[in-house]
Amino acid sequence: TDILVTSHFAACDSFLRRGVRSYQVPTVVGTTDEMKDANTPVYNTIGSWVITLNKDKKGNLKNTSQMYIPYYQTIREQVTHHVELVTSFTVYLSWRKQVCNVYKTEIDGITYYLLSNHQYFGRDHYYGYYDDLERFAFFTLAIRILIKEINFKPDVIHCHDWQVGMLPCLIREQNMYDDFYRDIKFVLT
C-alpha cells in the first residue's frame, strides 16, 4: 500500500523532533510501545502514526509512505538531516503564480517532501497570518502537482487538518479525466 500524508503542524512537529538538535528523542522510533517506553513527546502525533503504520512488528518496512509538509523557516533553521532539492515548478493561484521548490529527505524509513516558498513559509510561525488561506491553497495545489511530477500515485492520500482539506475536492473535480489521479482514495482527519 502506498500512502501519502499531507499535514502541517503535527507532521512538522514530528519531523522536527526527529531531525533537529534541540530535541532529545530516539533517532529510530518504530512502534507505539517504543514511543511510550521512550517517553517521547511525539507519541500520538500524525508523524508517529505514519511511522507505526509504515513498519511491521519487527520494524521492517511494509508500506511506501511519504509525508508532504511546508518547508517552514523553523524547519529550515533546525534540520540536521541531509535535504536535497528534487524539483521546482510553478503553482498558479488565479491572481498570481508562485514557484514551489521541493526538497526531500528520509528519516526512519519515511520520505519527507518539504514544499518551499519563502513568501508563504519563510516566517516565524506555522500559521496565524492574514494570508493563511492563500498560503495553504498554494500548499494544496503544489501537492497535487508534485505527486504527478515525481510519479508517485498513492493508494491513499491522508489529508490531515483544514490546511489540505480541499485536496480531494480539487483532484476529483479538476483531474477526474486524468488517469494518473483516478482511483486514489482519501482520508480526512
JSON list of C-alpha atoms in Angstrom, two decimals:
[
{"chain": "A", "resi": 1, "resn": "THR", "atom": "CA", "xyz": [0.00, 0.00, 0.00]},
{"chain": "A", "resi": 2, "resn": "ASP", "atom": "CA", "xyz": [1.29, 3.43, -0.91]},
{"chain": "A", "resi": 3, "resn": "ILE", "atom": "CA", "xyz": [0.29, 6.19, 1.49]},
{"chain": "A", "resi": 4, "resn": "LEU", "atom": "CA", "xyz": [0.80, 9.90, 1.15]},
{"chain": "A", "resi": 5, "resn": "VAL", "atom": "CA", "xyz": [0.21, 12.04, 4.22]},
{"chain": "A", "resi": 6, "resn": "THR", "atom": "CA", "xyz": [-0.33, 15.75, 3.87]},
{"chain": "A", "resi": 7, "resn": "SER", "atom": "CA", "xyz": [-0.15, 17.69, 7.03]},
{"chain": "A", "resi": 8, "resn": "HIS", "atom": "CA", "xyz": [1.38, 20.66, 8.57]},
{"chain": "A", "resi": 9, "resn": "PHE", "atom": "CA", "xyz": [1.63, 21.23, 12.31]},
{"chain": "A", "resi": 10, "resn": "ALA", "atom": "CA", "xyz": [1.61, 17.67, 13.66]},
{"chain": "A", "resi": 11, "resn": "ALA", "atom": "CA", "xyz": [3.86, 16.39, 10.89]},
{"chain": "A", "resi": 12, "resn": "CYS", "atom": "CA", "xyz": [6.21, 19.35, 11.22]},
{"chain": "A", "resi": 13, "resn": "ASP", "atom": "CA", "xyz": [6.35, 18.78, 14.96]},
{"chain": "A", "resi": 14, "resn": "SER", "atom": "CA", "xyz": [7.15, 15.11, 14.44]},
{"chain": "A", "resi": 15, "resn": "PHE", "atom": "CA", "xyz": [9.70, 15.93, 11.73]},
{"chain": "A", "resi": 16, "resn": "LEU", "atom": "CA", "xyz": [11.45, 18.45, 13.94]},
{"chain": "A", "resi": 17, "resn": "ARG", "atom": "CA", "xyz": [11.58, 16.07, 16.87]},
{"chain": "A", "resi": 18, "resn": "ARG", "atom": "CA", "xyz": [13.36, 13.56, 14.66]},
{"chain": "A", "resi": 19, "resn": "GLY", "atom": "CA", "xyz": [15.50, 15.93, 12.65]},
{"chain": "A", "resi": 20, "resn": "VAL", "atom": "CA", "xyz": [16.90, 18.66, 14.88]},
{"chain": "A", "resi": 21, "resn": "ARG", "atom": "CA", "xyz": [19.47, 19.03, 17.58]},
{"chain": "A", "resi": 22, "resn": "SER", "atom": "CA", "xyz": [17.20, 20.68, 20.14]},
{"chain": "A", "resi": 23, "resn": "TYR", "atom": "CA", "xyz": [15.08, 17.62, 20.98]},
{"chain": "A", "resi": 24, "resn": "GLN", "atom": "CA", "xyz": [16.27, 14.63, 22.96]},
{"chain": "A", "resi": 25, "resn": "VAL", "atom": "CA", "xyz": [14.41, 11.71, 21.42]},
{"chain": "A", "resi": 26, "resn": "PRO", "atom": "CA", "xyz": [15.47, 8.38, 19.94]},
{"chain": "A", "resi": 27, "resn": "THR", "atom": "CA", "xyz": [16.56, 8.56, 16.31]},
{"chain": "A", "resi": 28, "resn": "VAL", "atom": "CA", "xyz": [14.61, 5.42, 15.42]},
{"chain": "A", "resi": 29, "resn": "VAL", "atom": "CA", "xyz": [11.06, 5.12, 16.66]},
{"chain": "A", "resi": 30, "resn": "GLY", "atom": "CA", "xyz": [9.24, 2.16, 15.18]},
{"chain": "A", "resi": 31, "resn": "THR", "atom": "CA", "xyz": [6.27, 1.14, 17.28]},
{"chain": "A", "resi": 32, "resn": "THR", "atom": "CA", "xyz": [3.81, 2.72, 19.64]},
{"chain": "A", "resi": 33, "resn": "ASP", "atom": "CA", "xyz": [5.27, 0.71, 22.54]},
{"chain": "A", "resi": 34, "resn": "GLU", "atom": "CA", "xyz": [8.75, 2.02, 21.80]},
{"chain": "A", "resi": 35, "resn": "MET", "atom": "CA", "xyz": [7.42, 5.56, 21.79]},
{"chain": "A", "resi": 36, "resn": "LYS", "atom": "CA", "xyz": [5.69, 5.05, 25.14]},
{"chain": "A", "resi": 37, "resn": "ASP", "atom": "CA", "xyz": [8.83, 3.50, 26.63]},
{"chain": "A", "resi": 38, "resn": "ALA", "atom": "CA", "xyz": [10.96, 6.39, 25.44]},
{"chain": "A", "resi": 39, "resn": "ASN", "atom": "CA", "xyz": [8.53, 8.93, 26.97]},
{"chain": "A", "resi": 40, "resn": "THR", "atom": "CA", "xyz": [8.90, 10.89, 23.79]},
{"chain": "A", "resi": 41, "resn": "PRO", "atom": "CA", "xyz": [6.53, 13.81, 23.13]},
{"chain": "A", "resi": 42, "resn": "VAL", "atom": "CA", "xyz": [5.93, 12.57, 19.57]},
{"chain": "A", "resi": 43, "resn": "TYR", "atom": "CA", "xyz": [3.58, 9.91, 20.85]},
{"chain": "A", "resi": 44, "resn": "ASN", "atom": "CA", "xyz": [0.15, 10.21, 19.21]},
{"chain": "A", "resi": 45, "resn": "THR", "atom": "CA", "xyz": [1.19, 12.73, 16.55]},
{"chain": "A", "resi": 46, "resn": "ILE", "atom": "CA", "xyz": [0.42, 12.09, 12.91]},
{"chain": "A", "resi": 47, "resn": "GLY", "atom": "CA", "xyz": [4.11, 11.52, 12.24]},
{"chain": "A", "resi": 48, "resn": "SER", "atom": "CA", "xyz": [4.22, 8.75, 14.84]},
{"chain": "A", "resi": 49, "resn": "TRP", "atom": "CA", "xyz": [1.14, 7.18, 13.30]},
{"chain": "A", "resi": 50, "resn": "VAL", "atom": "CA", "xyz": [2.80, 7.11, 9.89]},
{"chain": "A", "resi": 51, "resn": "ILE", "atom": "CA", "xyz": [5.96, 5.52, 11.27]},
{"chain": "A", "resi": 52, "resn": "THR", "atom": "CA", "xyz": [3.91, 2.88, 13.10]},
{"chain": "A", "resi": 53, "resn": "LEU", "atom": "CA", "xyz": [1.79, 2.20, 10.01]},
{"chain": "A", "resi": 54, "resn": "ASN", "atom": "CA", "xyz": [4.87, 2.00, 7.82]},
{"chain": "A", "resi": 55, "resn": "LYS", "atom": "CA", "xyz": [6.58, -0.82, 9.73]},
{"chain": "A", "resi": 56, "resn": "ASP", "atom": "CA", "xyz": [5.63, -4.31, 10.80]},
{"chain": "A", "resi": 57, "resn": "LYS", "atom": "CA", "xyz": [6.11, -5.65, 14.35]},
{"chain": "A", "resi": 58, "resn": "LYS", "atom": "CA", "xyz": [9.75, -6.44, 13.62]},
{"chain": "A", "resi": 59, "resn": "GLY", "atom": "CA", "xyz": [10.46, -2.91, 12.42]},
{"chain": "A", "resi": 60, "resn": "ASN", "atom": "CA", "xyz": [10.69, -3.83, 8.73]},
{"chain": "A", "resi": 61, "resn": "LEU", "atom": "CA", "xyz": [9.20, -1.50, 6.14]},
{"chain": "A", "resi": 62, "resn": "LYS", "atom": "CA", "xyz": [5.85, -2.77, 4.85]},
{"chain": "A", "resi": 63, "resn": "ASN", "atom": "CA", "xyz": [4.33, 0.27, 3.08]},
{"chain": "A", "resi": 64, "resn": "THR", "atom": "CA", "xyz": [5.61, 3.12, 0.99]},
{"chain": "A", "resi": 65, "resn": "SER", "atom": "CA", "xyz": [4.76, 6.23, 2.97]},
{"chain": "A", "resi": 66, "resn": "GLN", "atom": "CA", "xyz": [5.59, 9.80, 2.15]},
{"chain": "A", "resi": 67, "resn": "MET", "atom": "CA", "xyz": [4.86, 12.94, 4.12]},
{"chain": "A", "resi": 68, "resn": "TYR", "atom": "CA", "xyz": [4.40, 16.32, 2.45]},
{"chain": "A", "resi": 69, "resn": "ILE", "atom": "CA", "xyz": [4.88, 19.33, 4.68]},
{"chain": "A", "resi": 70, "resn": "PRO", "atom": "CA", "xyz": [5.63, 23.02, 4.20]},
{"chain": "A", "resi": 71, "resn": "TYR", "atom": "CA", "xyz": [9.33, 23.80, 4.49]},
{"chain": "A", "resi": 72, "resn": "TYR", "atom": "CA", "xyz": [8.79, 26.32, 7.27]},
{"chain": "A", "resi": 73, "resn": "GLN", "atom": "CA", "xyz": [11.56, 28.63, 8.40]},
{"chain": "A", "resi": 74, "resn": "THR", "atom": "CA", "xyz": [11.57, 26.76, 11.73]},
{"chain": "A", "resi": 75, "resn": "ILE", "atom": "CA", "xyz": [12.43, 23.53, 9.97]},
{"chain": "A", "resi": 76, "resn": "ARG", "atom": "CA", "xyz": [14.95, 25.16, 7.66]},
{"chain": "A", "resi": 77, "resn": "GLU", "atom": "CA", "xyz": [16.84, 26.64, 10.62]},
{"chain": "A", "resi": 78, "resn": "GLN", "atom": "CA", "xyz": [16.92, 23.46, 12.70]},
{"chain": "A", "resi": 79, "resn": "VAL", "atom": "CA", "xyz": [17.05, 20.45, 10.40]},
{"chain": "A", "resi": 80, "resn": "THR", "atom": "CA", "xyz": [20.16, 18.29, 10.73]},
{"chain": "A", "resi": 81, "resn": "HIS", "atom": "CA", "xyz": [19.37, 15.65, 8.11]},
{"chain": "A", "resi": 82, "resn": "HIS", "atom": "CA", "xyz": [20.62, 15.88, 4.55]},
{"chain": "A", "resi": 83, "resn": "VAL", "atom": "CA", "xyz": [18.00, 17.71, 2.48]},
{"chain": "A", "resi": 84, "resn": "GLU", "atom": "CA", "xyz": [18.20, 17.78, -1.32]},
{"chain": "A", "resi": 85, "resn": "LEU", "atom": "CA", "xyz": [16.35, 19.84, -3.90]},
{"chain": "A", "resi": 86, "resn": "VAL", "atom": "CA", "xyz": [14.40, 17.47, -6.17]},
{"chain": "A", "resi": 87, "resn": "THR", "atom": "CA", "xyz": [12.27, 19.73, -8.35]},
{"chain": "A", "resi": 88, "resn": "SER", "atom": "CA", "xyz": [10.79, 23.17, -8.85]},
{"chain": "A", "resi": 89, "resn": "PHE", "atom": "CA", "xyz": [7.57, 24.15, -10.59]},
{"chain": "A", "resi": 90, "resn": "THR", "atom": "CA", "xyz": [5.10, 26.99, -10.83]},
{"chain": "A", "resi": 91, "resn": "VAL", "atom": "CA", "xyz": [1.82, 26.97, -8.90]},
{"chain": "A", "resi": 92, "resn": "TYR", "atom": "CA", "xyz": [-0.94, 29.15, -10.35]},
{"chain": "A", "resi": 93, "resn": "LEU", "atom": "CA", "xyz": [-3.18, 30.81, -7.78]},
{"chain": "A", "resi": 94, "resn": "SER", "atom": "CA", "xyz": [-5.64, 32.51, -10.08]},
{"chain": "A", "resi": 95, "resn": "TRP", "atom": "CA", "xyz": [-4.33, 36.02, -9.49]},
{"chain": "A", "resi": 96, "resn": "ARG", "atom": "CA", "xyz": [-0.65, 35.15, -9.15]},
{"chain": "A", "resi": 97, "resn": "LYS", "atom": "CA", "xyz": [1.89, 32.49, -9.78]},
{"chain": "A", "resi": 98, "resn": "GLN", "atom": "CA", "xyz": [4.45, 31.29, -7.27]},
{"chain": "A", "resi": 99, "resn": "VAL", "atom": "CA", "xyz": [7.42, 28.96, -7.55]},
{"chain": "A", "resi": 100, "resn": "CYS", "atom": "CA", "xyz": [7.46, 25.87, -5.37]},
{"chain": "A", "resi": 101, "resn": "ASN", "atom": "CA", "xyz": [10.87, 24.37, -4.61]},
{"chain": "A", "resi": 102, "resn": "VAL", "atom": "CA", "xyz": [10.60, 20.82, -3.35]},
{"chain": "A", "resi": 103, "resn": "TYR", "atom": "CA", "xyz": [13.21, 19.28, -1.08]},
{"chain": "A", "resi": 104, "resn": "LYS", "atom": "CA", "xyz": [13.44, 15.69, 0.06]},
{"chain": "A", "resi": 105, "resn": "THR", "atom": "CA", "xyz": [14.90, 13.83, 3.00]},
{"chain": "A", "resi": 106, "resn": "GLU", "atom": "CA", "xyz": [14.39, 10.44, 4.60]},
{"chain": "A", "resi": 107, "resn": "ILE", "atom": "CA", "xyz": [14.06, 9.83, 8.30]},
{"chain": "A", "resi": 108, "resn": "ASP", "atom": "CA", "xyz": [13.27, 6.45, 9.90]},
{"chain": "A", "resi": 109, "resn": "GLY", "atom": "CA", "xyz": [12.24, 4.98, 6.53]},
{"chain": "A", "resi": 110, "resn": "ILE", "atom": "CA", "xyz": [9.74, 7.75, 5.82]},
{"chain": "A", "resi": 111, "resn": "THR", "atom": "CA", "xyz": [10.32, 10.03, 2.83]},
{"chain": "A", "resi": 112, "resn": "TYR", "atom": "CA", "xyz": [9.55, 13.66, 3.61]},
{"chain": "A", "resi": 113, "resn": "TYR", "atom": "CA", "xyz": [8.90, 16.16, 0.86]},
{"chain": "A", "resi": 114, "resn": "LEU", "atom": "CA", "xyz": [9.36, 19.73, 2.05]},
{"chain": "A", "resi": 115, "resn": "LEU", "atom": "CA", "xyz": [7.49, 22.24, -0.10]},
{"chain": "A", "resi": 116, "resn": "SER", "atom": "CA", "xyz": [9.18, 25.61, -0.06]},
{"chain": "A", "resi": 117, "resn": "ASN", "atom": "CA", "xyz": [8.18, 29.12, -0.98]},
{"chain": "A", "resi": 118, "resn": "HIS", "atom": "CA", "xyz": [9.82, 31.88, 1.02]},
{"chain": "A", "resi": 119, "resn": "GLN", "atom": "CA", "xyz": [6.88, 34.27, 0.74]},
{"chain": "A", "resi": 120, "resn": "TYR", "atom": "CA", "xyz": [4.49, 31.74, 2.28]},
{"chain": "A", "resi": 121, "resn": "PHE", "atom": "CA", "xyz": [6.64, 29.64, 4.60]},
{"chain": "A", "resi": 122, "resn": "GLY", "atom": "CA", "xyz": [9.69, 31.78, 5.41]},
{"chain": "A", "resi": 123, "resn": "ARG", "atom": "CA", "xyz": [8.07, 33.07, 8.59]},
{"chain": "A", "resi": 124, "resn": "ASP", "atom": "CA", "xyz": [8.49, 32.70, 12.33]},
{"chain": "A", "resi": 125, "resn": "HIS", "atom": "CA", "xyz": [5.25, 30.76, 12.99]},
{"chain": "A", "resi": 126, "resn": "TYR", "atom": "CA", "xyz": [3.33, 27.96, 11.30]},
{"chain": "A", "resi": 127, "resn": "TYR", "atom": "CA", "xyz": [0.11, 29.93, 10.93]},
{"chain": "A", "resi": 128, "resn": "GLY", "atom": "CA", "xyz": [-1.84, 32.89, 12.27]},
{"chain": "A", "resi": 129, "resn": "TYR", "atom": "CA", "xyz": [-1.18, 35.25, 9.38]},
{"chain": "A", "resi": 130, "resn": "TYR", "atom": "CA", "xyz": [-3.61, 37.37, 7.35]},
{"chain": "A", "resi": 131, "resn": "ASP", "atom": "CA", "xyz": [-2.92, 35.27, 4.23]},
{"chain": "A", "resi": 132, "resn": "ASP", "atom": "CA", "xyz": [-3.17, 31.78, 5.73]},
{"chain": "A", "resi": 133, "resn": "LEU", "atom": "CA", "xyz": [-5.88, 30.76, 3.27]},
{"chain": "A", "resi": 134, "resn": "GLU", "atom": "CA", "xyz": [-3.68, 31.73, 0.33]},
{"chain": "A", "resi": 135, "resn": "ARG", "atom": "CA", "xyz": [-0.64, 30.04, 1.85]},
{"chain": "A", "resi": 136, "resn": "PHE", "atom": "CA", "xyz": [-2.41, 26.72, 2.28]},
{"chain": "A", "resi": 137, "resn": "ALA", "atom": "CA", "xyz": [-4.18, 26.98, -1.08]},
{"chain": "A", "resi": 138, "resn": "PHE", "atom": "CA", "xyz": [-0.65, 27.19, -2.53]},
{"chain": "A", "resi": 139, "resn": "PHE", "atom": "CA", "xyz": [0.43, 24.17, -0.46]},
{"chain": "A", "resi": 140, "resn": "THR", "atom": "CA", "xyz": [-2.60, 22.12, -1.52]},
{"chain": "A", "resi": 141, "resn": "LEU", "atom": "CA", "xyz": [-2.20, 22.93, -5.22]},
{"chain": "A", "resi": 142, "resn": "ALA", "atom": "CA", "xyz": [1.52, 22.20, -5.01]},
{"chain": "A", "resi": 143, "resn": "ILE", "atom": "CA", "xyz": [0.89, 18.73, -3.58]},
{"chain": "A", "resi": 144, "resn": "ARG", "atom": "CA", "xyz": [-1.47, 17.94, -6.43]},
{"chain": "A", "resi": 145, "resn": "ILE", "atom": "CA", "xyz": [1.20, 18.93, -8.95]},
{"chain": "A", "resi": 146, "resn": "LEU", "atom": "CA", "xyz": [4.05, 17.25, -7.08]},
{"chain": "A", "resi": 147, "resn": "ILE", "atom": "CA", "xyz": [2.65, 13.74, -6.88]},
{"chain": "A", "resi": 148, "resn": "LYS", "atom": "CA", "xyz": [2.37, 13.66, -10.66]},
{"chain": "A", "resi": 149, "resn": "GLU", "atom": "CA", "xyz": [5.72, 15.40, -11.14]},
{"chain": "A", "resi": 150, "resn": "ILE", "atom": "CA", "xyz": [7.56, 12.69, -9.15]},
{"chain": "A", "resi": 151, "resn": "ASN", "atom": "CA", "xyz": [5.26, 9.94, -10.47]},
{"chain": "A", "resi": 152, "resn": "PHE", "atom": "CA", "xyz": [4.08, 8.79, -7.05]},
{"chain": "A", "resi": 153, "resn": "LYS", "atom": "CA", "xyz": [0.50, 7.59, -7.31]},
{"chain": "A", "resi": 154, "resn": "PRO", "atom": "CA", "xyz": [-0.55, 6.69, -3.79]},
{"chain": "A", "resi": 155, "resn": "ASP", "atom": "CA", "xyz": [-3.36, 4.30, -2.98]},
{"chain": "A", "resi": 156, "resn": "VAL", "atom": "CA", "xyz": [-4.47, 6.61, -0.18]},
{"chain": "A", "resi": 157, "resn": "ILE", "atom": "CA", "xyz": [-3.92, 10.30, 0.48]},
{"chain": "A", "resi": 158, "resn": "HIS", "atom": "CA", "xyz": [-4.41, 11.15, 4.13]},
{"chain": "A", "resi": 159, "resn": "CYS", "atom": "CA", "xyz": [-5.26, 14.85, 4.43]},
{"chain": "A", "resi": 160, "resn": "HIS", "atom": "CA", "xyz": [-4.67, 15.98, 7.97]},
{"chain": "A", "resi": 161, "resn": "ASP", "atom": "CA", "xyz": [-6.33, 19.18, 9.16]},
{"chain": "A", "resi": 162, "resn": "TRP", "atom": "CA", "xyz": [-8.01, 22.05, 7.31]},
{"chain": "A", "resi": 163, "resn": "GLN", "atom": "CA", "xyz": [-4.88, 23.25, 5.54]},
{"chain": "A", "resi": 164, "resn": "VAL", "atom": "CA", "xyz": [-5.15, 20.48, 2.93]},
{"chain": "A", "resi": 165, "resn": "GLY", "atom": "CA", "xyz": [-8.86, 19.70, 3.23]},
{"chain": "A", "resi": 166, "resn": "MET", "atom": "CA", "xyz": [-9.62, 20.83, -0.33]},
{"chain": "A", "resi": 167, "resn": "LEU", "atom": "CA", "xyz": [-7.18, 18.41, -1.98]},
{"chain": "A", "resi": 168, "resn": "PRO", "atom": "CA", "xyz": [-9.71, 15.58, -2.51]},
{"chain": "A", "resi": 169, "resn": "CYS", "atom": "CA", "xyz": [-12.23, 18.00, -4.00]},
{"chain": "A", "resi": 170, "resn": "LEU", "atom": "CA", "xyz": [-9.65, 19.60, -6.30]},
{"chain": "A", "resi": 171, "resn": "ILE", "atom": "CA", "xyz": [-8.47, 16.24, -7.59]},
{"chain": "A", "resi": 172, "resn": "ARG", "atom": "CA", "xyz": [-11.98, 14.84, -8.01]},
{"chain": "A", "resi": 173, "resn": "GLU", "atom": "CA", "xyz": [-13.29, 17.94, -9.79]},
{"chain": "A", "resi": 174, "resn": "GLN", "atom": "CA", "xyz": [-10.32, 19.21, -11.80]},
{"chain": "A", "resi": 175, "resn": "ASN", "atom": "CA", "xyz": [-8.47, 15.97, -12.54]},
{"chain": "A", "resi": 176, "resn": "MET", "atom": "CA", "xyz": [-11.33, 13.49, -12.94]},
{"chain": "A", "resi": 177, "resn": "TYR", "atom": "CA", "xyz": [-10.35, 12.61, -16.51]},
{"chain": "A", "resi": 178, "resn": "ASP", "atom": "CA", "xyz": [-6.64, 12.23, -15.79]},
{"chain": "A", "resi": 179, "resn": "ASP", "atom": "CA", "xyz": [-5.75, 8.54, -15.40]},
{"chain": "A", "resi": 180, "resn": "PHE", "atom": "CA", "xyz": [-2.95, 9.39, -13.01]},
{"chain": "A", "resi": 181, "resn": "TYR", "atom": "CA", "xyz": [-5.37, 10.63, -10.33]},
{"chain": "A", "resi": 182, "resn": "ARG", "atom": "CA", "xyz": [-8.07, 8.02, -10.93]},
{"chain": "A", "resi": 183, "resn": "ASP", "atom": "CA", "xyz": [-8.66, 5.50, -8.13]},
{"chain": "A", "resi": 184, "resn": "ILE", "atom": "CA", "xyz": [-6.80, 7.47, -5.44]},
{"chain": "A", "resi": 185, "resn": "LYS", "atom": "CA", "xyz": [-8.67, 7.20, -2.14]},
{"chain": "A", "resi": 186, "resn": "PHE", "atom": "CA", "xyz": [-8.75, 9.92, 0.52]},
{"chain": "A", "resi": 187, "resn": "VAL", "atom": "CA", "xyz": [-8.91, 10.01, 4.29]},
{"chain": "A", "resi": 188, "resn": "LEU", "atom": "CA", "xyz": [-9.51, 13.31, 6.08]},
{"chain": "A", "resi": 189, "resn": "THR", "atom": "CA", "xyz": [-8.76, 13.79, 9.77]}
]
